[in-house]
XYZ file of C-alpha atoms in Angstrom:
531
model
C -28.995 3.068 -0.740
C -26.949 0.314 -2.372
C -23.731 1.399 -4.049
C -23.495 0.375 -7.679
C -20.389 -1.605 -8.685
C -18.461 0.437 -11.300
C -17.824 -1.109 -14.691
C -14.181 -1.843 -15.512
C -12.509 -3.377 -18.569
C -9.765 -5.880 -17.708
C -9.053 -7.237 -21.168
C -9.815 -6.609 -24.828
C -10.531 -9.795 -26.748
C -9.504 -9.953 -30.432
C -10.247 -13.355 -32.064
C -7.633 -12.769 -34.780
C -4.948 -11.977 -32.228
C -5.930 -14.994 -30.181
C -5.442 -17.275 -33.192
C -2.049 -15.731 -33.953
C -1.008 -16.134 -30.320
C -2.049 -19.805 -30.349
C -0.105 -20.456 -33.589
C 2.972 -18.700 -32.165
C 2.741 -20.725 -28.958
C 2.526 -23.993 -30.891
C 5.513 -22.944 -33.014
C 7.538 -22.085 -29.932
C 6.676 -25.358 -28.214
C 7.495 -27.396 -31.304
C 10.547 -25.314 -32.221
C 12.587 -26.017 -29.075
C 12.966 -29.812 -29.494
C 13.594 -29.332 -33.235
C 16.309 -26.755 -32.544
C 17.901 -28.974 -29.883
C 17.868 -31.990 -32.242
C 19.431 -29.973 -35.084
C 22.110 -28.592 -32.759
C 22.924 -32.017 -31.347
C 23.226 -33.364 -34.887
C 25.383 -30.427 -35.890
C 27.527 -30.723 -32.736
C 28.037 -34.459 -33.307
C 29.056 -33.858 -36.920
C 31.452 -31.044 -35.977
C 33.006 -33.143 -33.174
C 33.501 -36.146 -35.431
C 35.076 -33.923 -38.084
C 37.535 -32.447 -35.550
C 38.366 -35.886 -34.197
C 38.924 -37.220 -37.716
C 41.172 -34.255 -38.586
C 43.117 -34.639 -35.343
C 43.508 -38.376 -35.852
C 44.566 -37.917 -39.476
C 47.136 -35.317 -38.467
C 48.552 -37.555 -35.706
C 48.742 -40.615 -37.966
C 50.469 -38.543 -40.637
C 53.020 -37.336 -38.100
C 53.570 -40.819 -36.680
C 53.925 -42.290 -40.176
C 56.471 -39.639 -41.089
C 58.441 -40.239 -37.896
C 58.374 -44.018 -38.458
C 59.454 -43.576 -42.067
C 62.445 -41.394 -41.292
C 63.597 -42.611 -37.865
C 62.866 -46.308 -38.095
C 62.572 -47.539 -41.685
C 64.917 -44.918 -43.054
C 67.668 -45.696 -40.537
C 67.389 -49.468 -41.086
C 67.554 -49.119 -44.870
C 70.463 -46.716 -44.661
C 72.585 -49.254 -42.758
C 71.458 -52.595 -44.139
C 74.864 -54.198 -43.621
C 74.972 -53.281 -39.911
C 73.115 -55.129 -37.200
C 69.899 -53.342 -36.127
C 70.066 -52.234 -32.513
C 67.319 -50.925 -30.195
C 68.622 -48.191 -27.961
C 67.453 -45.124 -26.131
C 70.266 -43.129 -27.811
C 69.479 -44.539 -31.240
C 70.441 -41.347 -33.038
C 74.108 -41.864 -32.039
C 74.253 -45.472 -33.313
C 74.105 -46.095 -37.073
C 71.122 -48.241 -38.056
C 69.693 -48.239 -34.479
C 66.001 -47.696 -33.753
C 64.383 -46.268 -30.584
C 63.206 -48.512 -27.818
C 59.528 -48.196 -26.735
C 60.096 -45.612 -23.992
C 62.140 -43.424 -26.299
C 59.596 -43.919 -29.033
C 56.850 -42.687 -26.683
C 58.822 -39.568 -25.861
C 59.496 -38.874 -29.516
C 55.863 -39.438 -30.487
C 54.785 -36.915 -27.840
C 56.995 -34.337 -29.499
C 55.693 -35.213 -32.971
C 52.030 -35.066 -31.910
C 52.511 -31.717 -30.143
C 54.108 -30.278 -33.276
C 51.232 -31.413 -35.496
C 48.319 -30.704 -33.097
C 48.390 -27.586 -30.962
C 45.304 -28.722 -29.020
C 46.544 -32.269 -28.341
C 49.454 -33.132 -26.048
C 51.099 -36.451 -25.236
C 53.523 -37.182 -22.403
C 55.344 -40.320 -21.320
C 56.752 -39.805 -17.850
C 58.246 -42.018 -15.159
C 59.814 -41.527 -11.795
C 62.546 -44.035 -12.871
C 64.194 -42.447 -15.965
C 67.538 -43.648 -17.305
C 70.572 -42.096 -15.654
C 71.546 -40.025 -18.709
C 68.059 -38.432 -18.886
C 66.736 -35.559 -16.838
C 64.085 -36.269 -14.233
C 60.471 -35.891 -15.369
C 58.344 -33.190 -13.721
C 55.072 -34.356 -12.120
C 52.158 -32.219 -11.007
C 49.778 -33.254 -8.211
C 47.278 -34.914 -10.541
C 50.027 -36.964 -12.233
C 51.523 -38.003 -8.884
C 48.175 -39.139 -7.471
C 47.305 -40.928 -10.711
C 50.628 -42.819 -10.743
C 50.129 -43.914 -7.156
C 46.570 -45.047 -7.857
C 47.537 -46.994 -10.980
C 50.430 -48.720 -9.231
C 48.009 -49.784 -6.533
C 45.612 -51.114 -9.191
C 47.204 -51.482 -12.634
C 43.963 -52.829 -14.097
C 41.977 -49.738 -13.150
C 40.262 -47.628 -15.772
C 42.160 -44.629 -17.134
C 41.962 -41.614 -14.869
C 40.240 -38.589 -16.375
C 40.252 -34.971 -15.201
C 38.288 -32.150 -16.831
C 38.899 -28.465 -16.168
C 38.159 -25.060 -17.635
C 40.319 -21.980 -17.652
C 38.897 -18.788 -19.068
C 37.346 -19.635 -22.422
C 39.169 -22.962 -22.823
C 38.189 -26.434 -21.635
C 40.771 -29.195 -21.083
C 40.534 -32.949 -20.572
C 43.449 -35.058 -19.298
C 43.475 -38.854 -19.607
C 46.163 -40.867 -17.785
C 46.745 -44.605 -18.280
C 49.506 -46.875 -16.917
C 52.673 -48.000 -18.792
C 52.929 -51.667 -17.787
C 56.185 -53.600 -18.013
C 56.147 -56.557 -20.413
C 58.645 -59.455 -20.374
C 60.925 -57.807 -22.969
C 60.795 -54.508 -21.061
C 61.728 -56.260 -17.799
C 64.655 -58.040 -19.465
C 65.931 -54.802 -20.982
C 65.601 -52.600 -17.910
C 66.955 -55.116 -15.410
C 70.092 -55.582 -17.567
C 70.654 -52.044 -18.865
C 73.520 -50.240 -17.146
C 71.656 -46.861 -17.181
C 68.535 -48.231 -15.554
C 68.290 -47.014 -11.971
C 65.890 -49.820 -11.048
C 66.834 -53.375 -11.994
C 64.285 -55.441 -10.106
C 61.277 -54.912 -12.385
C 58.690 -57.608 -12.717
C 56.204 -58.306 -15.470
C 53.030 -56.289 -14.814
C 54.766 -53.527 -12.846
C 53.754 -49.940 -13.682
C 56.874 -48.129 -14.836
C 55.171 -44.792 -15.448
C 52.175 -43.159 -17.065
C 51.198 -41.864 -20.433
C 49.049 -38.760 -20.485
C 46.918 -37.426 -23.327
C 45.747 -33.819 -22.966
C 43.076 -32.369 -25.248
C 42.157 -28.690 -24.987
C 39.543 -26.821 -26.926
C 38.243 -23.237 -26.876
C 34.652 -23.022 -25.661
C 33.821 -20.572 -28.441
C 34.649 -23.268 -30.971
C 31.428 -25.081 -30.083
C 29.174 -22.030 -29.858
C 28.386 -22.072 -33.533
C 27.324 -25.697 -33.161
C 24.310 -24.342 -31.240
C 23.253 -21.961 -33.977
C 19.739 -23.401 -34.168
C 19.202 -23.022 -30.418
C 20.637 -19.506 -30.572
C 18.301 -18.689 -33.449
C 15.400 -20.204 -31.506
C 16.168 -18.137 -28.415
C 16.601 -14.982 -30.478
C 13.280 -15.684 -32.154
C 11.673 -16.374 -28.777
C 13.130 -13.148 -27.397
C 11.772 -11.223 -30.386
C 8.354 -12.799 -29.891
C 8.516 -12.055 -26.162
C 9.429 -8.417 -26.692
C 6.731 -8.130 -29.338
C 4.215 -9.602 -26.928
C 5.333 -7.209 -24.174
C 5.031 -4.303 -26.598
C 1.568 -5.399 -27.709
C 0.550 -5.996 -24.103
C 1.719 -2.536 -23.098
C -0.237 -1.048 -25.984
C -3.292 -3.065 -24.984
C -2.881 -2.014 -21.348
C -2.633 1.606 -22.433
C -5.815 1.157 -24.476
C -7.556 -0.504 -21.535
C -6.427 2.248 -19.168
C -7.769 4.852 -21.567
C -11.069 2.990 -21.876
C -11.230 2.532 -18.086
C -10.656 6.253 -17.620
C -13.552 6.921 -19.966
C -15.656 4.288 -18.192
C -14.728 5.772 -14.822
C -16.037 9.110 -15.982
C -19.175 7.415 -17.289
C -19.493 5.442 -14.030
C -19.169 8.591 -11.958
C -21.793 10.290 -14.100
C -24.123 7.269 -13.895
C -23.532 6.972 -10.145
C -24.479 10.612 -9.690
C -27.563 10.163 -11.874
C -28.414 6.914 -10.067
C -28.139 8.624 -6.696
C -30.408 11.430 -7.900
C -32.930 8.923 -9.257
C -32.882 7.036 -5.957
C -34.466 10.019 -4.248
C -37.506 9.642 -6.516
C -37.982 5.926 -5.832
C -38.621 3.793 -2.811
C -35.418 1.987 -1.755
C -36.972 -1.429 -2.489
C -37.985 -0.364 -6.007
C -34.607 1.238 -6.658
C -32.792 -1.898 -5.509
C -35.001 -4.189 -7.606
C -34.514 -2.133 -10.768
C -30.754 -1.639 -10.505
C -30.087 -5.235 -9.455
C -32.004 -6.513 -12.488
C -34.683 -8.246 -10.406
C -37.419 -6.054 -11.870
C -38.022 -5.283 -15.519
C -38.932 -1.725 -16.410
C -42.047 -2.707 -18.319
C -45.774 -2.126 -18.104
C -46.714 -5.173 -16.070
C -48.589 -5.706 -12.817
C -49.472 -8.525 -10.442
C -52.161 -9.098 -7.882
C -50.976 -9.435 -4.284
C -52.359 -9.150 -0.799
C -50.924 -5.980 0.719
C -51.305 -3.891 3.841
C -51.871 -0.262 2.845
C -51.143 2.744 5.058
C -52.545 6.199 4.387
C -51.927 9.293 6.526
C -53.038 12.899 6.288
C -52.407 16.063 8.323
C -55.657 17.396 9.744
C -56.463 21.020 8.841
C -53.277 21.321 6.796
C -54.897 23.755 4.353
C -55.865 26.107 7.152
C -52.352 25.832 8.657
C -50.704 26.584 5.317
C -52.612 29.857 5.097
C -51.070 31.024 8.385
C -47.458 30.079 7.582
C -45.029 31.643 5.190
C -44.189 29.370 2.204
C -40.578 28.980 3.381
C -41.675 27.950 6.895
C -44.284 25.576 5.551
C -41.782 23.987 3.159
C -39.239 23.447 5.941
C -41.840 21.882 8.261
C -43.414 19.573 5.690
C -40.016 18.434 4.353
C -38.781 17.608 7.853
C -42.037 15.776 8.538
C -41.757 13.714 5.326
C -38.070 12.974 6.020
C -38.750 11.647 9.506
C -41.802 9.613 8.467
C -39.980 8.163 5.433
C -37.088 7.009 7.608
C -39.503 5.178 9.894
C -41.309 3.592 6.929
C -38.026 2.333 5.453
C -36.915 1.072 8.870
C -39.994 -1.167 9.104
C -39.750 -2.395 5.493
C -42.520 -0.330 3.967
C -42.572 0.681 0.303
C -43.209 4.431 0.008
C -45.630 4.804 -2.884
C -45.991 8.560 -3.050
C -46.552 11.858 -1.266
C -49.911 13.375 -2.176
C -49.845 16.952 -0.928
C -49.489 16.414 2.843
C -50.587 12.761 2.658
C -48.326 9.694 2.669
C -49.117 6.368 0.972
C -47.076 3.349 2.078
C -47.720 -0.328 1.418
C -46.256 -3.560 2.783
C -45.917 -6.890 0.919
C -44.202 -5.867 -2.321
C -41.586 -6.082 -3.700
C -40.425 -7.677 -0.424
C -42.741 -9.538 1.923
C -42.408 -11.418 5.205
C -45.891 -12.875 4.965
C -49.300 -11.204 5.142
C -49.526 -11.254 8.972
C -45.970 -10.007 9.522
C -46.464 -7.283 6.909
C -49.575 -6.052 8.754
C -47.789 -6.059 12.116
C -44.830 -4.178 10.656
C -47.266 -1.581 9.313
C -48.866 -1.089 12.763
C -45.477 -0.787 14.440
C -44.550 1.825 11.855
C -47.759 3.812 12.398
C -47.386 3.888 16.187
C -43.718 4.899 15.919
C -44.717 7.656 13.507
C -47.193 9.017 16.062
C -44.527 8.919 18.757
C -41.965 10.691 16.564
C -44.532 13.282 15.490
C -45.169 14.132 19.147
C -41.447 14.815 19.599
C -41.372 16.938 16.435
C -44.345 18.994 17.612
C -42.491 19.845 20.821
C -39.429 20.922 18.814
C -41.501 22.975 16.395
C -43.417 24.626 19.236
C -40.103 25.794 20.701
C -39.185 27.237 17.298
C -42.360 29.298 17.230
C -44.846 27.062 15.385
C -48.323 28.148 16.527
C -50.196 24.942 15.758
C -48.900 21.372 15.859
C -49.244 18.759 13.113
C -52.160 16.447 13.923
C -52.077 13.348 11.743
C -54.827 10.848 11.010
C -53.838 7.359 9.905
C -55.757 4.571 8.180
C -54.637 0.984 7.544
C -56.279 -1.736 5.437
C -55.269 -5.203 4.209
C -56.498 -6.729 0.950
C -55.715 -7.661 -2.631
C -54.436 -4.942 -4.951
C -52.887 -4.680 -8.366
C -49.249 -3.639 -7.894
C -46.644 -2.893 -10.541
C -45.787 -0.421 -13.265
C -48.702 1.717 -14.440
C -48.581 4.438 -17.046
C -47.272 4.627 -20.598
C -44.246 3.225 -22.387
C -42.561 6.626 -21.958
C -43.610 7.434 -18.392
C -44.593 4.909 -15.743
C -45.067 4.780 -12.005
C -44.701 1.820 -9.634
C -47.857 2.010 -7.552
C -50.986 0.164 -6.415
C -54.578 0.255 -7.664
C -57.729 -1.196 -6.191
C -60.618 -0.690 -3.802
C -58.476 -1.785 -0.843
C -56.188 1.227 -1.336
C -59.242 3.504 -1.454
C -60.522 1.958 1.780
C -57.269 2.837 3.581
C -57.768 6.481 2.549
C -61.419 6.392 3.721
C -60.413 4.935 7.108
C -57.918 7.754 7.522
C -60.626 10.306 6.843
C -62.809 9.083 9.739
C -59.932 8.809 12.224
C -59.551 11.412 14.951
C -56.430 13.542 14.861
C -53.558 11.611 16.403
C -55.286 8.211 16.108
C -54.993 5.100 13.930
C -58.041 3.400 12.405
C -57.777 -0.011 10.767
C -60.126 -2.298 8.901
C -61.322 -5.604 10.330
C -59.060 -7.467 7.857
C -56.029 -5.725 9.339
C -57.224 -6.002 12.940
C -57.676 -9.760 12.547
C -53.987 -10.072 11.643
C -52.661 -7.863 14.476
C -55.150 -8.502 17.304
C -52.528 -10.404 19.319
C -50.238 -7.349 19.517
C -52.593 -4.360 19.761
C -55.774 -3.434 21.572
C -58.557 -1.796 19.580
C -62.183 -0.826 19.957
C -64.756 -1.234 17.269
C -66.311 1.914 15.897
C -69.929 2.084 14.624
C -70.429 0.484 11.202
C -70.218 3.084 8.490
C -70.759 3.389 4.776
C -67.951 4.842 2.754
C -67.903 6.363 -0.689
C -66.801 3.863 -3.330
C -67.097 0.926 -0.885
C -70.029 -1.442 -1.228
C -71.546 -2.457 2.094
C -70.886 -1.174 5.580
C -67.392 -1.234 7.090
C -66.617 -1.814 10.762
C -63.524 0.269 11.601
C -61.309 -0.347 14.629
C -59.502 2.411 16.522
C -56.123 1.319 17.873
C -55.767 2.039 21.586
C -52.269 0.678 22.221
C -49.964 -2.296 22.315
C -50.649 -5.402 24.401
C -47.780 -6.262 26.753
C -46.565 -9.735 27.745
C -49.120 -9.873 30.591
C -52.041 -9.147 28.260
C -52.472 -5.544 29.450
C -53.117 -2.755 26.985
C -50.428 -0.090 26.878
C -52.706 2.793 25.915
C -51.528 5.830 23.987
C -53.163 9.233 24.471
C -52.466 11.848 21.822
C -54.033 15.292 21.771
C -52.762 18.466 20.183
C -54.309 21.848 19.813
C -53.891 25.521 20.544
C -52.096 25.604 23.877
C -52.070 21.796 24.104
C -49.431 19.169 23.315
C -50.246 15.838 24.927
C -48.734 12.489 23.959
C -48.874 9.814 26.613
C -47.656 6.318 25.840
C -48.157 4.228 28.945
C -45.989 1.486 27.523
C -42.984 3.802 27.755
C -43.623 5.019 31.308
C -41.714 3.087 33.976
C -42.587 2.822 37.672
C -40.230 5.650 38.663
C -41.853 8.116 36.250
C -45.417 7.052 37.028
C -45.697 8.985 40.324
C -44.168 12.116 38.804
C -46.549 11.887 35.847
C -49.537 11.495 38.159
C -48.480 14.654 40.051
C -48.121 16.640 36.810
C -51.532 15.537 35.526
C -53.160 16.329 38.882
C -51.777 19.832 38.849
C -52.956 20.258 35.251
C -56.508 19.195 36.216
C -56.536 21.589 39.161
C -55.370 24.400 36.863
C -58.141 23.600 34.362
C -60.763 23.599 37.144
C -59.637 27.021 38.313
C -60.033 28.430 34.819
C -63.526 27.060 34.165
C -65.902 29.515 32.518
C -67.947 31.464 35.069
C -71.173 30.158 33.501
C -70.470 26.663 34.881
């Protein structure tokens, strides 16, 4: 029996929630570039403001230094000649030379701007000055700039903790006036300078705390916080939805288990083909029929009423249930649709709801009938050993013709069955068959004559059938050589005989002949004395 696929809910669709989710997604997609643009604009504005403040502070410091140390000194000693010296503070009215000015400006800038530093350093200081300290970056930069004075300024960026720092080094190139001064000054330790030589370097260092720029990204931070809130909300809603789905699935699982149990119980009341067609949706449960050419099988146990009077109800029930179980399995194996059990009779038809063609359906029916006879012979032996006094002797009838097949009954109670004279004829053929034999109509015999051997019985009139019918008694299968493999079946008090010559091989043939010979001799010895 086919296993039904259980129902399971994987998602709960809410149109309103879907619209909200779509709007939120669009907002998130559009919000990121907007937030980035706002932050970039804000960062640019903040950077320009800091640069303007720094530049204003440096210019103010430089202007103050120039006012007091250059203009102020000249005005204070107007009658004295203005000199340019590195030790200008010791000479009245003197002003600093460029190198000294650079050193002084570095001090002024550092005092005004804690995040900006300026250094003027050289490896050839005047004799009365202390040597300048160089780190590795400054040494390598000086060497590189002396090798190529026209090179671009050298930049190094670094980060330490929560502070970023940028260092920019450019060359200090000797001009004609500088060369004249240095080559003639008594404190100059190098007096062979040329125009264009690199005397030293000037270094500008700008440092800035990383946290200072964090607030410049306030829109991005707000966007990510909003996105995180939306994400957590979605996770929360999803978890709630999953919990709801799990609860619904648990309920559905219980309903599925109940329906599966009911379905399995119902399956025992329906033929497998009908059950499959209904539960797969191929067949509508409605009062509708169709006309099809079917092969109908009808069987009945001979003298069953008399046998039932001799058996206890429990014994009879066990025997008939085992008989129906074995015969049903054979019918299903060959593709037959079990219509119903009528007392001890079985009605099976081939050709609906599944069909392999009229001829193949008829052949499948004959194969089923012969296998049923064979299996019944085995059951009779088993039952005899268990104490059954009389064996089951079954008559079988088969007919092929057009019938109405489908759902018959009422809107509240219906049965999938067949109606028509052809079904009645199958029952009539069964009634004239000898116990243990199979009788078929000419219509069936014409379809199976290439696989079985049969002999025509005298034409007979049957109740409910107009005209005479010529029945055919099946004698056995026809083998590949065209020989009939006859089947002999006879059961009675003290007798259980089932001989299928098609199943007897050459090795068993001699033994079988010996057994039958001894049986004949025994029968002859026990002939009535009147003979």
